Amino acid sequence: MNIVFLGAPGAGKGTQATMVSERFSIPHISTGDIFRQNIKDRTPIGIAAKGYIDRGQLVPDEVTIELVKGRISEDDCKNGFILDGFPRDVAQAEVLAQFAKIDAVIDIVIPFDKLMKRLTGRRVCSKCGESYHVDFLGDVSVCSKCNGKLIQRADDTSETVQQRLDVYMAKTAPLIDYYQNSGLLKDVNGDQPVSDVFKEIIKVLE
Ligand code: AP5
Ligand code: MG
């Protein structure tokens, strides 16, 4: 099954895609995670993407589209994949339709006014990328899965989050109508505990 996860920044795409990936044994492909890894490794893709990501802008299509195309042509995607963060606008969706058949689009819906707190309070593992939130961390500062140091993402400052939310409204939100019209869109309530969001997604997919 080839799945796309839609949803505003902070809706819980990464959290849920990780769990769904384990459940269905299909890879979780997050363009944001791939860019961050490339930035860490100082690759040409990372160098090209960094300025855009730090400003909360979309990375240009000529970088992003080839990257996704290459990734989903790899062997581990033969039985399906989960795209998290791609497509991000209608132009990317139109290109995606030319090289992959999408079976379902999950839109994780959450009230817009809750996103700022979710993102500025997020901490991620510097080693494995697992997401946490300060509200539930107490004085813990290492990852419960791999013991890596928890850090704040460079684009999770309030100013950059606001910019990302504006970009989402202008460019990504129109994808809701796009996928609604193609009959693939399934809404899931993202404003409930992580395990309940997961249950709803599994129900929709099964
Ligand atoms: P990307 O990494 O995709 O970021 P994003 O879309 O802004 O989404 P996030 O990763 O911030 O949020 P999420 O929905 O994954 O939420 P999470 O599960 O972590 O992209 C980053 C940048 O890369 C972009 O700005 C752009 O520059 C570039 N980029 C990426 N793709 C691109 C593309 N296709 N084209 C061009 N540029 C591209 O959860 C958030 C927080 O909430 C966490 O703290 C989590 O613990 C908590 N949480 C999750 N679920 C719940 C819940 N149910 N209840 C309470 N808390 C919860
Ligand atoms: Mg994410």
PDB file of C-alpha atoms and ligand atoms in Angstrom:
ATOM      1  CA  MET A   1       0.000   0.000   0.000  1.00  0.00           C
ATOM      2  CA  ASN A   2       1.328   3.430  -0.985  1.00  0.00           C
ATOM      3  CA  ILE A   3       0.230   6.018   1.561  1.00  0.00           C
ATOM      4  CA  VAL A   4       0.595   9.800   1.784  1.00  0.00           C
ATOM      5  CA  PHE A   5       0.393  11.548   5.162  1.00  0.00           C
ATOM      6  CA  LEU A   6      -0.931  15.087   4.924  1.00  0.00           C
ATOM      7  CA  GLY A   7      -1.297  17.521   7.795  1.00  0.00           C
ATOM      8  CA  ALA A   8       0.024  20.846   9.017  1.00  0.00           C
ATOM      9  CA  PRO A   9       3.441  21.155  10.657  1.00  0.00           C
ATOM     10  CA  GLY A  10       3.075  19.539  14.090  1.00  0.00           C
ATOM     11  CA  ALA A  11      -0.106  17.595  13.257  1.00  0.00           C
ATOM     12  CA  GLY A  12       1.695  14.349  14.146  1.00  0.00           C
ATOM     13  CA  LYS A  13       2.673  13.024  10.713  1.00  0.00           C
ATOM     14  CA  GLY A  14       6.090  11.806  11.815  1.00  0.00           C
ATOM     15  CA  THR A  15       4.806  10.294  15.067  1.00  0.00           C
ATOM     16  CA  GLN A  16       2.053   8.345  13.306  1.00  0.00           C
ATOM     17  CA  ALA A  17       4.006   7.425  10.172  1.00  0.00           C
ATOM     18  CA  THR A  18       6.676   5.774  12.342  1.00  0.00           C
ATOM     19  CA  MET A  19       4.017   3.603  14.013  1.00  0.00           C
ATOM     20  CA  VAL A  20       2.184   2.746  10.788  1.00  0.00           C
ATOM     21  CA  SER A  21       5.513   1.860   9.160  1.00  0.00           C
ATOM     22  CA  GLU A  22       6.168  -0.688  11.927  1.00  0.00           C
ATOM     23  CA  ARG A  23       2.626  -2.098  11.742  1.00  0.00           C
ATOM     24  CA  PHE A  24       2.665  -2.669   7.966  1.00  0.00           C
ATOM     25  CA  SER A  25       6.426  -3.244   7.546  1.00  0.00           C
ATOM     26  CA  ILE A  26       6.722  -0.585   4.856  1.00  0.00           C
ATOM     27  CA  PRO A  27       9.280   2.244   4.879  1.00  0.00           C
ATOM     28  CA  HIS A  28       8.514   5.675   6.305  1.00  0.00           C
ATOM     29  CA  ILE A  29       9.873   8.297   3.928  1.00  0.00           C
ATOM     30  CA  SER A  30      10.001  11.753   5.481  1.00  0.00           C
ATOM     31  CA  THR A  31      11.456  14.384   3.169  1.00  0.00           C
ATOM     32  CA  GLY A  32      12.117  16.592   6.210  1.00  0.00           C
ATOM     33  CA  ASP A  33      14.113  13.793   7.923  1.00  0.00           C
ATOM     34  CA  ILE A  34      16.065  13.103   4.723  1.00  0.00           C
ATOM     35  CA  PHE A  35      16.940  16.800   4.405  1.00  0.00           C
ATOM     36  CA  ARG A  36      17.979  17.017   8.071  1.00  0.00           C
ATOM     37  CA  GLN A  37      20.232  13.956   7.689  1.00  0.00           C
ATOM     38  CA  ASN A  38      21.799  15.534   4.596  1.00  0.00           C
ATOM     39  CA  ILE A  39      22.336  18.797   6.483  1.00  0.00           C
ATOM     40  CA  LYS A  40      24.040  16.869   9.293  1.00  0.00           C
ATOM     41  CA  ASP A  41      26.262  15.057   6.770  1.00  0.00           C
ATOM     42  CA  ARG A  42      26.974  18.322   4.885  1.00  0.00           C
ATOM     43  CA  THR A  43      26.068  16.761   1.519  1.00  0.00           C
ATOM     44  CA  PRO A  44      25.293  18.905  -1.577  1.00  0.00           C
ATOM     45  CA  ILE A  45      21.555  18.271  -0.986  1.00  0.00           C
ATOM     46  CA  GLY A  46      21.931  19.361   2.633  1.00  0.00           C
ATOM     47  CA  ILE A  47      23.822  22.482   1.642  1.00  0.00           C
ATOM     48  CA  ALA A  48      21.150  23.348  -0.954  1.00  0.00           C
ATOM     49  CA  ALA A  49      18.266  22.726   1.483  1.00  0.00           C
ATOM     50  CA  LYS A  50      19.527  24.273   4.715  1.00  0.00           C
ATOM     51  CA  GLY A  51      18.758  27.934   4.050  1.00  0.00           C
ATOM     52  CA  TYR A  52      15.183  27.173   2.972  1.00  0.00           C
ATOM     53  CA  ILE A  53      14.467  24.916   5.946  1.00  0.00           C
ATOM     54  CA  ASP A  54      15.933  27.377   8.446  1.00  0.00           C
ATOM     55  CA  ARG A  55      13.629  30.076   7.031  1.00  0.00           C
ATOM     56  CA  GLY A  56      10.575  27.797   7.013  1.00  0.00           C
ATOM     57  CA  GLN A  57      10.355  27.904   3.206  1.00  0.00           C
ATOM     58  CA  LEU A  58       9.901  24.955   0.856  1.00  0.00           C
ATOM     59  CA  VAL A  59      13.055  23.484  -0.657  1.00  0.00           C
ATOM     60  CA  PRO A  60      12.932  23.947  -4.476  1.00  0.00           C
ATOM     61  CA  ASP A  61      11.273  21.177  -6.496  1.00  0.00           C
ATOM     62  CA  GLU A  62      14.374  20.364  -8.520  1.00  0.00           C
ATOM     63  CA  VAL A  63      16.047  19.148  -5.320  1.00  0.00           C
ATOM     64  CA  THR A  64      13.026  17.523  -3.673  1.00  0.00           C
ATOM     65  CA  ILE A  65      11.356  15.660  -6.531  1.00  0.00           C
ATOM     66  CA  GLU A  66      14.450  13.757  -7.713  1.00  0.00           C
ATOM     67  CA  LEU A  67      15.182  12.798  -4.141  1.00  0.00           C
ATOM     68  CA  VAL A  68      11.718  11.262  -3.613  1.00  0.00           C
ATOM     69  CA  LYS A  69      11.681   9.620  -7.024  1.00  0.00           C
ATOM     70  CA  GLY A  70      15.008   7.942  -6.290  1.00  0.00           C
ATOM     71  CA  ARG A  71      13.971   6.861  -2.808  1.00  0.00           C
ATOM     72  CA  ILE A  72      10.712   5.176  -3.802  1.00  0.00           C
ATOM     73  CA  SER A  73      12.385   3.295  -6.624  1.00  0.00           C
ATOM     74  CA  GLU A  74      14.512   1.449  -4.044  1.00  0.00           C
ATOM     75  CA  ASP A  75      13.850  -2.237  -3.349  1.00  0.00           C
ATOM     76  CA  ASP A  76      12.328  -1.802   0.110  1.00  0.00           C
ATOM     77  CA  CYS A  77       9.439   0.219  -1.406  1.00  0.00           C
ATOM     78  CA  LYS A  78       8.215  -2.648  -3.605  1.00  0.00           C
ATOM     79  CA  ASN A  79       5.431  -3.614  -1.168  1.00  0.00           C
ATOM     80  CA  GLY A  80       4.495  -0.056  -0.352  1.00  0.00           C
ATOM     81  CA  PHE A  81       5.701   3.097   1.409  1.00  0.00           C
ATOM     82  CA  ILE A  82       4.541   5.996   3.517  1.00  0.00           C
ATOM     83  CA  LEU A  83       5.292   9.507   2.283  1.00  0.00           C
ATOM     84  CA  ASP A  84       5.450  12.079   5.106  1.00  0.00           C
ATOM     85  CA  GLY A  85       5.932  15.671   3.966  1.00  0.00           C
ATOM     86  CA  PHE A  86       5.664  14.961   0.255  1.00  0.00           C
ATOM     87  CA  PRO A  87       3.818  16.110  -1.793  1.00  0.00           C
ATOM     88  CA  ARG A  88       3.725  19.560  -0.300  1.00  0.00           C
ATOM     89  CA  ASP A  89       1.886  21.433  -3.017  1.00  0.00           C
ATOM     90  CA  VAL A  90      -0.286  20.624  -6.014  1.00  0.00           C
ATOM     91  CA  ALA A  91       2.656  20.765  -8.441  1.00  0.00           C
ATOM     92  CA  GLN A  92       4.500  18.057  -6.438  1.00  0.00           C
ATOM     93  CA  ALA A  93       1.307  15.949  -6.286  1.00  0.00           C
ATOM     94  CA  GLU A  94       0.925  16.127 -10.054  1.00  0.00           C
ATOM     95  CA  VAL A  95       4.510  14.976 -10.580  1.00  0.00           C
ATOM     96  CA  LEU A  96       4.105  12.206  -7.977  1.00  0.00           C
ATOM     97  CA  ALA A  97       1.055  10.865  -9.850  1.00  0.00           C
ATOM     98  CA  GLN A  98       3.303  10.359 -12.888  1.00  0.00           C
ATOM     99  CA  PHE A  99       5.709   8.023 -11.110  1.00  0.00           C
ATOM    100  CA  ALA A 100       3.680   6.340  -8.320  1.00  0.00           C
ATOM    101  CA  LYS A 101       0.157   5.104  -7.724  1.00  0.00           C
ATOM    102  CA  ILE A 102      -1.128   6.381  -4.388  1.00  0.00           C
ATOM    103  CA  ASP A 103      -3.723   4.192  -2.613  1.00  0.00           C
ATOM    104  CA  ALA A 104      -4.665   6.385   0.348  1.00  0.00           C
ATOM    105  CA  VAL A 105      -4.072   9.898   1.666  1.00  0.00           C
ATOM    106  CA  ILE A 106      -4.416  10.360   5.425  1.00  0.00           C
ATOM    107  CA  ASP A 107      -5.029  13.951   6.514  1.00  0.00           C
ATOM    108  CA  ILE A 108      -4.277  14.393  10.220  1.00  0.00           C
ATOM    109  CA  VAL A 109      -6.539  17.237  11.271  1.00  0.00           C
ATOM    110  CA  ILE A 110      -5.885  19.375  14.354  1.00  0.00           C
ATOM    111  CA  PRO A 111      -7.028  22.878  15.390  1.00  0.00           C
ATOM    112  CA  PHE A 112      -4.512  25.379  14.043  1.00  0.00           C
ATOM    113  CA  ASP A 113      -4.069  27.166  17.386  1.00  0.00           C
ATOM    114  CA  LYS A 114      -2.570  24.037  18.979  1.00  0.00           C
ATOM    115  CA  LEU A 115       0.287  23.674  16.494  1.00  0.00           C
ATOM    116  CA  MET A 116       2.583  26.428  17.786  1.00  0.00           C
ATOM    117  CA  LYS A 117       2.752  24.853  21.270  1.00  0.00           C
ATOM    118  CA  ARG A 118       3.293  21.367  19.867  1.00  0.00           C
ATOM    119  CA  LEU A 119       6.204  22.506  17.719  1.00  0.00           C
ATOM    120  CA  THR A 120       8.015  24.910  20.032  1.00  0.00           C
ATOM    121  CA  GLY A 121       7.756  22.238  22.781  1.00  0.00           C
ATOM    122  CA  ARG A 122       8.988  19.399  20.584  1.00  0.00           C
ATOM    123  CA  ARG A 123      12.336  17.776  21.333  1.00  0.00           C
ATOM    124  CA  VAL A 124      13.861  15.210  18.994  1.00  0.00           C
ATOM    125  CA  CYS A 125      16.528  12.589  19.490  1.00  0.00           C
ATOM    126  CA  SER A 126      19.777  13.704  17.865  1.00  0.00           C
ATOM    127  CA  LYS A 127      20.609  10.056  17.075  1.00  0.00           C
ATOM    128  CA  CYS A 128      17.408   8.264  15.976  1.00  0.00           C
ATOM    129  CA  GLY A 129      15.037  11.208  15.400  1.00  0.00           C
ATOM    130  CA  GLU A 130      12.306  10.048  17.820  1.00  0.00           C
ATOM    131  CA  SER A 131       9.928  12.920  18.771  1.00  0.00           C
ATOM    132  CA  TYR A 132       9.010  13.998  22.300  1.00  0.00           C
ATOM    133  CA  HIS A 133       7.232  16.943  23.885  1.00  0.00           C
ATOM    134  CA  VAL A 134       8.496  18.938  26.871  1.00  0.00           C
ATOM    135  CA  ASP A 135       5.077  18.593  28.551  1.00  0.00           C
ATOM    136  CA  PHE A 136       5.701  14.869  29.006  1.00  0.00           C
ATOM    137  CA  LEU A 137       9.492  14.825  29.445  1.00  0.00           C
ATOM    138  CA  GLY A 138       9.911  16.216  32.968  1.00  0.00           C
ATOM    139  CA  ASP A 139      13.670  16.459  33.523  1.00  0.00           C
ATOM    140  CA  VAL A 140      14.508  13.667  31.045  1.00  0.00           C
ATOM    141  CA  SER A 141      17.017  14.834  28.414  1.00  0.00           C
ATOM    142  CA  VAL A 142      17.876  11.591  26.596  1.00  0.00           C
ATOM    143  CA  CYS A 143      15.934   9.366  24.208  1.00  0.00           C
ATOM    144  CA  SER A 144      14.115   6.411  25.803  1.00  0.00           C
ATOM    145  CA  LYS A 145      14.800   4.284  22.716  1.00  0.00           C
ATOM    146  CA  CYS A 146      18.525   4.838  22.058  1.00  0.00           C
ATOM    147  CA  ASN A 147      19.789   7.101  24.843  1.00  0.00           C
ATOM    148  CA  GLY A 148      20.655   9.848  22.298  1.00  0.00           C
ATOM    149  CA  LYS A 149      20.668  13.486  23.396  1.00  0.00           C
ATOM    150  CA  LEU A 150      17.351  15.325  22.932  1.00  0.00           C
ATOM    151  CA  ILE A 151      17.594  18.582  21.016  1.00  0.00           C
ATOM    152  CA  GLN A 152      15.277  21.229  19.574  1.00  0.00           C
ATOM    153  CA  ARG A 153      14.907  21.273  15.785  1.00  0.00           C
ATOM    154  CA  ALA A 154      16.440  24.408  14.234  1.00  0.00           C
ATOM    155  CA  ASP A 155      13.085  25.274  12.598  1.00  0.00           C
ATOM    156  CA  ASP A 156      11.040  24.918  15.807  1.00  0.00           C
ATOM    157  CA  THR A 157      11.556  28.507  17.021  1.00  0.00           C
ATOM    158  CA  SER A 158       8.279  30.455  17.215  1.00  0.00           C
ATOM    159  CA  GLU A 159       9.238  32.763  14.329  1.00  0.00           C
ATOM    160  CA  THR A 160      10.081  29.909  11.933  1.00  0.00           C
ATOM    161  CA  VAL A 161       7.063  27.869  13.043  1.00  0.00           C
ATOM    162  CA  GLN A 162       4.829  30.834  12.140  1.00  0.00           C
ATOM    163  CA  GLN A 163       6.469  30.984   8.717  1.00  0.00           C
ATOM    164  CA  ARG A 164       5.960  27.213   8.222  1.00  0.00           C
ATOM    165  CA  LEU A 165       2.279  27.531   9.187  1.00  0.00           C
ATOM    166  CA  ASP A 166       1.857  30.376   6.664  1.00  0.00           C
ATOM    167  CA  VAL A 167       3.538  28.288   3.935  1.00  0.00           C
ATOM    168  CA  TYR A 168       1.290  25.349   4.834  1.00  0.00           C
ATOM    169  CA  MET A 169      -1.867  27.477   4.447  1.00  0.00           C
ATOM    170  CA  ALA A 170      -0.739  28.997   1.155  1.00  0.00           C
ATOM    171  CA  LYS A 171       0.766  25.951  -0.554  1.00  0.00           C
ATOM    172  CA  THR A 172      -0.041  22.646   1.153  1.00  0.00           C
ATOM    173  CA  ALA A 173      -3.652  23.106   2.318  1.00  0.00           C
ATOM    174  CA  PRO A 174      -4.911  23.181  -1.326  1.00  0.00           C
ATOM    175  CA  LEU A 175      -3.851  19.514  -1.509  1.00  0.00           C
ATOM    176  CA  ILE A 176      -6.851  18.659   0.673  1.00  0.00           C
ATOM    177  CA  ASP A 177      -9.226  19.578  -2.165  1.00  0.00           C
ATOM    178  CA  TYR A 178      -6.914  18.003  -4.726  1.00  0.00           C
ATOM    179  CA  TYR A 179      -6.991  14.589  -3.011  1.00  0.00           C
ATOM    180  CA  GLN A 180     -10.652  14.935  -2.024  1.00  0.00           C
ATOM    181  CA  ASN A 181     -11.467  15.282  -5.707  1.00  0.00           C
ATOM    182  CA  SER A 182      -9.504  12.155  -6.535  1.00  0.00           C
ATOM    183  CA  GLY A 183     -11.426  10.181  -3.870  1.00  0.00           C
ATOM    184  CA  LEU A 184      -8.301   9.237  -1.898  1.00  0.00           C
ATOM    185  CA  LEU A 185      -8.611  11.538   1.108  1.00  0.00           C
ATOM    186  CA  LYS A 186      -9.355  10.169   4.600  1.00  0.00           C
ATOM    187  CA  ASP A 187      -9.589  12.570   7.551  1.00  0.00           C
ATOM    188  CA  VAL A 188      -8.303  11.492  10.944  1.00  0.00           C
ATOM    189  CA  ASN A 189      -8.721  13.467  14.176  1.00  0.00           C
ATOM    190  CA  GLY A 190      -5.190  14.359  15.293  1.00  0.00           C
ATOM    191  CA  ASP A 191      -6.378  16.136  18.426  1.00  0.00           C
ATOM    192  CA  GLN A 192      -6.492  13.083  20.665  1.00  0.00           C
ATOM    193  CA  PRO A 193      -3.893  10.887  22.390  1.00  0.00           C
ATOM    194  CA  VAL A 194      -1.239   9.413  20.086  1.00  0.00           C
ATOM    195  CA  SER A 195      -2.551   5.844  20.538  1.00  0.00           C
ATOM    196  CA  ASP A 196      -6.113   6.909  19.605  1.00  0.00           C
ATOM    197  CA  VAL A 197      -4.936   8.708  16.472  1.00  0.00           C
ATOM    198  CA  PHE A 198      -3.078   5.526  15.549  1.00  0.00           C
ATOM    199  CA  LYS A 199      -6.180   3.356  16.076  1.00  0.00           C
ATOM    200  CA  GLU A 200      -8.212   5.656  13.830  1.00  0.00           C
ATOM    201  CA  ILE A 201      -5.569   5.512  11.091  1.00  0.00           C
ATOM    202  CA  ILE A 202      -5.368   1.709  11.215  1.00  0.00           C
ATOM    203  CA  LYS A 203      -9.163   1.457  11.003  1.00  0.00           C
ATOM    204  CA  VAL A 204      -9.188   3.699   7.932  1.00  0.00           C
ATOM    205  CA  LEU A 205      -6.364   1.785   6.241  1.00  0.00           C
ATOM    206  CA  GLU A 206      -7.696  -1.680   6.958  1.00  0.00           C
TER     207      GLU A 206
HETATM  208  P1  AP5 B   1       9.046  18.388   7.869  1.00  0.00           P
HETATM  209  O1  AP5 B   1      10.118  17.737   8.634  1.00  0.00           O
HETATM  210  O2  AP5 B   1       8.153  17.565   7.010  1.00  0.00           O
HETATM  211  O3  AP5 B   1       8.208  19.254   8.887  1.00  0.00           O
HETATM  212  P2  AP5 B   1       6.651  19.650   8.966  1.00  0.00           P
HETATM  213  O4  AP5 B   1       5.789  19.270   7.842  1.00  0.00           O
HETATM  214  O5  AP5 B   1       6.686  21.077   9.305  1.00  0.00           O
HETATM  215  O6  AP5 B   1       6.092  18.736  10.041  1.00  0.00           O
HETATM  216  P3  AP5 B   1       6.747  18.377  11.403  1.00  0.00           P
HETATM  217  O7  AP5 B   1       7.781  17.323  11.228  1.00  0.00           O
HETATM  218  O8  AP5 B   1       7.177  19.631  12.119  1.00  0.00           O
HETATM  219  O9  AP5 B   1       5.481  17.845  12.204  1.00  0.00           O
HETATM  220  P4  AP5 B   1       4.830  16.411  12.228  1.00  0.00           P
HETATM  221  O10 AP5 B   1       3.471  16.514  11.622  1.00  0.00           O
HETATM  222  O11 AP5 B   1       5.752  15.360  11.722  1.00  0.00           O
HETATM  223  O12 AP5 B   1       4.614  16.255  13.795  1.00  0.00           O
HETATM  224  P5  AP5 B   1       5.329  15.311  14.883  1.00  0.00           P
HETATM  225  O13 AP5 B   1       4.852  13.923  14.756  1.00  0.00           O
HETATM  226  O14 AP5 B   1       6.793  15.550  14.942  1.00  0.00           O
HETATM  227  O15 AP5 B   1       9.675  19.508   6.916  1.00  0.00           O
HETATM  228  C1  AP5 B   1      10.637  20.414   7.405  1.00  0.00           C
HETATM  229  C2  AP5 B   1      11.093  21.336   6.292  1.00  0.00           C
HETATM  230  O16 AP5 B   1      11.695  20.562   5.237  1.00  0.00           O
HETATM  231  C3  AP5 B   1       9.983  22.140   5.595  1.00  0.00           C
HETATM  232  O17 AP5 B   1       9.671  23.326   6.280  1.00  0.00           O
HETATM  233  C4  AP5 B   1      10.640  22.398   4.226  1.00  0.00           C
HETATM  234  O18 AP5 B   1      11.571  23.438   4.309  1.00  0.00           O
HETATM  235  C5  AP5 B   1      11.402  21.112   3.949  1.00  0.00           C
HETATM  236  N1  AP5 B   1      10.591  20.140   3.190  1.00  0.00           N
HETATM  237  C6  AP5 B   1      10.143  18.932   3.626  1.00  0.00           C
HETATM  238  N2  AP5 B   1       9.427  18.319   2.675  1.00  0.00           N
HETATM  239  C7  AP5 B   1       9.425  19.143   1.592  1.00  0.00           C
HETATM  240  C8  AP5 B   1       8.840  19.093   0.295  1.00  0.00           C
HETATM  241  N3  AP5 B   1       8.088  18.041  -0.083  1.00  0.00           N
HETATM  242  N4  AP5 B   1       9.038  20.120  -0.547  1.00  0.00           N
HETATM  243  C9  AP5 B   1       9.785  21.176  -0.185  1.00  0.00           C
HETATM  244  N5  AP5 B   1      10.359  21.317   1.025  1.00  0.00           N
HETATM  245  C10 AP5 B   1      10.187  20.307   1.904  1.00  0.00           C
HETATM  246  O19 AP5 B   1       4.651  15.915  16.210  1.00  0.00           O
HETATM  247  C11 AP5 B   1       4.878  17.262  16.632  1.00  0.00           C
HETATM  248  C12 AP5 B   1       4.927  17.352  18.171  1.00  0.00           C
HETATM  249  O20 AP5 B   1       3.654  17.019  18.697  1.00  0.00           O
HETATM  250  C13 AP5 B   1       5.924  16.381  18.847  1.00  0.00           C
HETATM  251  O21 AP5 B   1       6.458  16.991  19.971  1.00  0.00           O
HETATM  252  C14 AP5 B   1       5.048  15.189  19.223  1.00  0.00           C
HETATM  253  O22 AP5 B   1       5.590  14.487  20.323  1.00  0.00           O
HETATM  254  C15 AP5 B   1       3.725  15.871  19.550  1.00  0.00           C
HETATM  255  N6  AP5 B   1       2.548  15.052  19.228  1.00  0.00           N
HETATM  256  C16 AP5 B   1       2.353  14.256  18.137  1.00  0.00           C
HETATM  257  N7  AP5 B   1       1.133  13.682  18.174  1.00  0.00           N
HETATM  258  C17 AP5 B   1       0.534  14.136  19.314  1.00  0.00           C
HETATM  259  C18 AP5 B   1      -0.749  13.906  19.923  1.00  0.00           C
HETATM  260  N8  AP5 B   1      -1.665  13.103  19.351  1.00  0.00           N
HETATM  261  N9  AP5 B   1      -1.029  14.548  21.088  1.00  0.00           N
HETATM  262  C19 AP5 B   1      -0.097  15.367  21.664  1.00  0.00           C
HETATM  263  N10 AP5 B   1       1.130  15.608  21.161  1.00  0.00           N
HETATM  264  C20 AP5 B   1       1.442  15.011  19.991  1.00  0.00           C
HETATM  265 MG    MG B   2       7.693  15.355  10.859  1.00  0.00          MG
END
